Tab-separated table of C-alpha atoms in Angstrom:
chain	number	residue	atom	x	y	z
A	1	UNK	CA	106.596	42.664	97.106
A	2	UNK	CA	104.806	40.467	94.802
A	3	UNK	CA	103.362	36.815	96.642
A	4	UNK	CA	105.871	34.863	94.711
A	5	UNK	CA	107.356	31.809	97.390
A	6	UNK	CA	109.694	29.104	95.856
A	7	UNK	CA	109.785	25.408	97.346
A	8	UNK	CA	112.151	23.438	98.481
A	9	UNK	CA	114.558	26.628	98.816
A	10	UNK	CA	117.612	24.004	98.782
A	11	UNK	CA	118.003	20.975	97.322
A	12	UNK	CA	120.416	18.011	97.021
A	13	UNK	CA	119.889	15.343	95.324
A	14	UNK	CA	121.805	12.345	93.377
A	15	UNK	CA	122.047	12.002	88.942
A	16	UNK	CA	119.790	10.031	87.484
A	17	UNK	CA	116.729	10.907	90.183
A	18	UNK	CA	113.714	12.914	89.195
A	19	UNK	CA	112.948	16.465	91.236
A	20	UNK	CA	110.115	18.571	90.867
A	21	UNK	CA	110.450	22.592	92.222
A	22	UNK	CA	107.384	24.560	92.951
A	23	UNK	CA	106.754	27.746	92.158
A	24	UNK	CA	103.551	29.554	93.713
A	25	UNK	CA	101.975	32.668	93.580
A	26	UNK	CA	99.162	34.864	94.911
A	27	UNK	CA	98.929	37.641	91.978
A	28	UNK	CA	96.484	36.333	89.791
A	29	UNK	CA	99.407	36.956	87.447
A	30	UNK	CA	98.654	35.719	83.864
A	31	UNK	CA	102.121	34.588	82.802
A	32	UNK	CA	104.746	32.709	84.909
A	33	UNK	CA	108.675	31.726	84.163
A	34	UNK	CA	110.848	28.976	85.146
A	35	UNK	CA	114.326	30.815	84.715
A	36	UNK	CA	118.122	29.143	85.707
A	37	UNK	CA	120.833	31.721	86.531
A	38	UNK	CA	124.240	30.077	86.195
A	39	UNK	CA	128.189	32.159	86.097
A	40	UNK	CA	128.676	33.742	82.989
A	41	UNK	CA	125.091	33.093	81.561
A	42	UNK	CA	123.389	35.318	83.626
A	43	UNK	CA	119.700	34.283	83.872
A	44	UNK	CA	118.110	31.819	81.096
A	45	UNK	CA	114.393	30.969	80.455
A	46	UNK	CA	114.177	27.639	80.281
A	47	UNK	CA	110.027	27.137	80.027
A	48	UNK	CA	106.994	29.709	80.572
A	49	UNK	CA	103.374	29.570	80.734
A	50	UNK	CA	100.639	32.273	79.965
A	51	UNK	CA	97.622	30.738	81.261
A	52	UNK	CA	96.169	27.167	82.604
A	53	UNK	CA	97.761	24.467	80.777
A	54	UNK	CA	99.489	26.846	78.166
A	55	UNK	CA	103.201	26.191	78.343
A	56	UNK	CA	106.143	27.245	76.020
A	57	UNK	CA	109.744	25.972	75.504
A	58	UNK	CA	113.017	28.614	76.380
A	59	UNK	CA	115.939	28.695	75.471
A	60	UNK	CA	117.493	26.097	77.798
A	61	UNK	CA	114.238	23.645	77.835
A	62	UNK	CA	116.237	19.926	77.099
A	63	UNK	CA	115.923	18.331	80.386
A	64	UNK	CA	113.103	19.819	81.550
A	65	UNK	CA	109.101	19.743	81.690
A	66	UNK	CA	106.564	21.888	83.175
A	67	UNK	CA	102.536	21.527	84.163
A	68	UNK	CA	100.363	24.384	85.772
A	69	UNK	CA	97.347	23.050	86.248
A	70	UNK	CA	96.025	26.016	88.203
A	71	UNK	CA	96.639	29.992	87.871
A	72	UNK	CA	98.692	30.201	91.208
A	73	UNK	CA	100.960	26.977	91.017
A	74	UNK	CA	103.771	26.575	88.126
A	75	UNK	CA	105.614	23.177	88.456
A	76	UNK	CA	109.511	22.659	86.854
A	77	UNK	CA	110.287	18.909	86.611
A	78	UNK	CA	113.623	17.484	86.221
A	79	UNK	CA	112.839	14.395	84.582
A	80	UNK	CA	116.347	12.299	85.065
A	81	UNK	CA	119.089	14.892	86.894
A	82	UNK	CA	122.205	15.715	86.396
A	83	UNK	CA	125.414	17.428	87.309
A	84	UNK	CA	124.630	19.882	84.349
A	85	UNK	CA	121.600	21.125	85.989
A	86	UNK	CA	123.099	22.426	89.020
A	87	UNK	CA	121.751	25.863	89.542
A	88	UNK	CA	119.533	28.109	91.203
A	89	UNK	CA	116.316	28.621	89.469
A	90	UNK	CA	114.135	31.395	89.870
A	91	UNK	CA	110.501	31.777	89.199
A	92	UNK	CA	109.208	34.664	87.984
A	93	UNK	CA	105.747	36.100	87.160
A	94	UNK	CA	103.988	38.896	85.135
A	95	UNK	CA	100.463	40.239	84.397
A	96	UNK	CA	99.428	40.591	81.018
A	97	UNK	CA	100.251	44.197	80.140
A	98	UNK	CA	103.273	44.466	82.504
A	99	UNK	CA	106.893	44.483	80.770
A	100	UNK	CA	108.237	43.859	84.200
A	101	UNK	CA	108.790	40.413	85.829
A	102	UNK	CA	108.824	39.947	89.636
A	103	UNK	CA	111.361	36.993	90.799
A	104	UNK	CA	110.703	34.196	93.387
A	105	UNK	CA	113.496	34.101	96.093
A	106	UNK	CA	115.241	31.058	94.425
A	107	UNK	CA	115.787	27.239	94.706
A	108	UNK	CA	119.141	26.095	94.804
A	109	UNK	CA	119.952	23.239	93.555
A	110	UNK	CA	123.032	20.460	94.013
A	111	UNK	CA	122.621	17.341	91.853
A	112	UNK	CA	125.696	15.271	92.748
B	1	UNK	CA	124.093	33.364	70.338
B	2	UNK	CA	124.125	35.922	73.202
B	3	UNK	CA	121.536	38.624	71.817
B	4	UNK	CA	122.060	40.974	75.459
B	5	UNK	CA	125.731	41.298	76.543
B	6	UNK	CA	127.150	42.993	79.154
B	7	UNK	CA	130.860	42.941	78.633
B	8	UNK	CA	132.101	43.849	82.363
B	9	UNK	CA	131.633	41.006	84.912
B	10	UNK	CA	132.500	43.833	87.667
B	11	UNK	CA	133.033	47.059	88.408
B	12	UNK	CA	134.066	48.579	91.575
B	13	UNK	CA	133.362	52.154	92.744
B	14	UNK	CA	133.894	54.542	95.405
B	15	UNK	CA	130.724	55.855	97.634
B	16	UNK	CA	129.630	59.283	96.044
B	17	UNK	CA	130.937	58.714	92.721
B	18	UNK	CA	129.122	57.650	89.776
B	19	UNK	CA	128.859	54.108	88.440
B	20	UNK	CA	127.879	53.511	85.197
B	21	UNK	CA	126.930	49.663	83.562
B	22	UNK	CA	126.851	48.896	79.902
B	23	UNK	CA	124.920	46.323	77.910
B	24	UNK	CA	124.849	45.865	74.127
B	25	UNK	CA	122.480	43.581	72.091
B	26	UNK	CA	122.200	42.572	68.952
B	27	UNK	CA	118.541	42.108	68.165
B	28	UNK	CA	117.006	45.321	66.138
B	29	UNK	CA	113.563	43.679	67.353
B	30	UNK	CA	113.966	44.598	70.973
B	31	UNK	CA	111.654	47.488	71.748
B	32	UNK	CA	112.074	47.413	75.893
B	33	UNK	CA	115.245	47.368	77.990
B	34	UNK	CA	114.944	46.802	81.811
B	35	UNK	CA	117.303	46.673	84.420
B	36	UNK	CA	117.433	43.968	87.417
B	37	UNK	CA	119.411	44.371	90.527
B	38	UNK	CA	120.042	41.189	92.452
B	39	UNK	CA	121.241	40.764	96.002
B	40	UNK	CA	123.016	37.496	97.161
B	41	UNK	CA	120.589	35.020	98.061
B	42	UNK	CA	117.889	37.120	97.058
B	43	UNK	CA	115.641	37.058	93.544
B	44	UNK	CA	116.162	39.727	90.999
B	45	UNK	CA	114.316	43.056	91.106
B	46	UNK	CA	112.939	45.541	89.153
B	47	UNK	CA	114.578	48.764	88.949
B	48	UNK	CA	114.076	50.583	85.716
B	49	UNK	CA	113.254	50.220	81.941
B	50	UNK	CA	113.225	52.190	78.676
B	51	UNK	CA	111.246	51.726	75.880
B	52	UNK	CA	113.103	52.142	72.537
B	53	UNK	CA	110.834	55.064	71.788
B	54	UNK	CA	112.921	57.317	74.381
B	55	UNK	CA	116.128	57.778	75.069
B	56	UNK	CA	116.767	58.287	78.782
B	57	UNK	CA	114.765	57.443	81.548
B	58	UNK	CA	115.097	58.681	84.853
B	59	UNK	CA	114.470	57.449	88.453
B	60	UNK	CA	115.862	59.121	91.494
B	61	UNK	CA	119.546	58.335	91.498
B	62	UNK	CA	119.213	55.716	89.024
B	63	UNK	CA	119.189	56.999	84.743
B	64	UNK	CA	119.082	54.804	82.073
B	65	UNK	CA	120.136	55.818	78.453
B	66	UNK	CA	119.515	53.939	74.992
B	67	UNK	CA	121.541	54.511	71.893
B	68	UNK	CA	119.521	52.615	69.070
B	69	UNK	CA	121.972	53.484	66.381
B	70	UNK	CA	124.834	51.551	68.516
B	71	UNK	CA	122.521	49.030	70.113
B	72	UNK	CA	123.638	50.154	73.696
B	73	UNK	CA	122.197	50.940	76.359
B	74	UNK	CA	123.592	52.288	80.260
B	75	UNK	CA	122.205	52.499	83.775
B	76	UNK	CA	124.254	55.403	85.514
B	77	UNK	CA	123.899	55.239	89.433
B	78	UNK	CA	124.439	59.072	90.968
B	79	UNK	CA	125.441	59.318	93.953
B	80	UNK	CA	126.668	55.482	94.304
B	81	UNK	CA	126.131	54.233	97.795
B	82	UNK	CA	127.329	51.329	99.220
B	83	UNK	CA	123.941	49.363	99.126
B	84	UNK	CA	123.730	49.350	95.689
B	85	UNK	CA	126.558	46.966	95.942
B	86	UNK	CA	124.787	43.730	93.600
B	87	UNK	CA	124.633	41.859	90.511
B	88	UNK	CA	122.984	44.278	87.608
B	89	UNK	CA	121.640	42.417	84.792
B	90	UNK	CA	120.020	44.289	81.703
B	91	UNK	CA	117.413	42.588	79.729
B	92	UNK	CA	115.482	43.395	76.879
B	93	UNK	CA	112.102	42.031	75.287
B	94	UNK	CA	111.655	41.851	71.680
B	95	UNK	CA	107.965	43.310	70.288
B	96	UNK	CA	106.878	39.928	68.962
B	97	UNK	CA	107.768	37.886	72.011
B	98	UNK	CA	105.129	39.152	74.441
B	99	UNK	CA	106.127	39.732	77.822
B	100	UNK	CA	109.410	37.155	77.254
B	101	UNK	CA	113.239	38.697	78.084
B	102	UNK	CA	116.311	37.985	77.054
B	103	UNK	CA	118.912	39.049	80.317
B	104	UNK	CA	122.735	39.569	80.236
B	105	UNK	CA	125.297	37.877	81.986
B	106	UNK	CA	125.293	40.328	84.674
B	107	UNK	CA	127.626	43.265	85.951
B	108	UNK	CA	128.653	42.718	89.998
B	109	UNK	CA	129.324	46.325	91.464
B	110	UNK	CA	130.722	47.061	94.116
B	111	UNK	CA	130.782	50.785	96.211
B	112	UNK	CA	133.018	50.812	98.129
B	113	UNK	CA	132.669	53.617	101.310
């Protein structure tokens, strides 16, 4: 399995309060994904980064921010939550020729 | 717009039979199809891809067939065994886009023994 660990794995929190979710990894992997997978929409990239400090919007990105400031560490940031972005996000990470992703266990999280 | 569909939420089966999961898309940029498989409280993982240069790949039990003409592609699970019981979700990644997918909603199956 690839060294992909998610943190916190659960999380509740209240609207209106910021939360950050970690995503780490011990690939070396060039590119790395902050995905949410929600009923109905299956799983939707919401911001990725290939390399240091080289981030990209997805298709879900309002809401949201992200900073990697080293290759193993990719940070999601909910700036102001709320009930909208309940979910579990995923993290996922790929090398630079690979066409296949490996997934982080998952955060889940509850914004009440 | 939803670019990768996959029109079945479910589909149930019986141990030893085949299952068989659809997606469509609509993007004629897509050049590579995977397909996840996702237990419960688990991330997704890799099972198999295609690249739109073939059209069937096969792994084991697990076969996966593109028709570019319809923009459809199928992951066919002989025998079916009651561990493949999870989420499937296809995804595809479009030749411009690097090593970005687009996933489907997701197909849960269930085998039942």
């Amino acid at each position: 399995d690839a060294g992909i660990t998610q943190s916190p794995r659960h999380k509740v929190t209240e609207t209106g309060t910021p939360v950050t979710l970690r995503c780490h990894q011990t690939e070396n992997h060039r590119y790395m994904y902050w995905y949410r997978q929600d009923p109905g929409h299956g799983l939707r990239l919401i911001h990725y980064s290939y390399g240091v400090k080289d981030t990209d919007k997805g298709e879900v990105s309002d809401g949201y921010s992200v900073s990697r400031s080293k290759t193993e560490d990719f940070l999601l940031t909910l700036e102001s939550a709320t009930s909208s972005q309940t979910s579990v996000y995923f993290c996922a990470i790929s090398d630079y020729d690979g066409n296949e992703q490996f997934f982080g266990p998952g955060t889940r999280l509850t914004v009440l | 717009d939803q670019q990768v569909k996959q029109n079945s939420p479910s589909l149930s089966v019986q141990e030893g039979r085949i299952s068989i999961l659809n997606c469509d898309y609509t993007n004629s940029m897509f050049d590579y199809f995977l397909w996840y498989k996702k237990y419960p409280a688990e991330g997704p993982t890799f099972l198999i891809s295609i690249s739109s240069i073939k059209d069937k790949n096969e792994d084991g039990r697990f076969t996966v067939f593109l028709n570019k003409s319809a923009k459809h592609l199928s992951l066919h699970i002989v025998p079916s065994q009651p561990g493949d019981s999870a989420v499937y979700f296809c995804a595809a990644r479009e030749e411009t886009s690097g090593s970005r997918l687009t996933f489907g909603e997701g197909t849960q199956l269930t085998v039942n023994p």
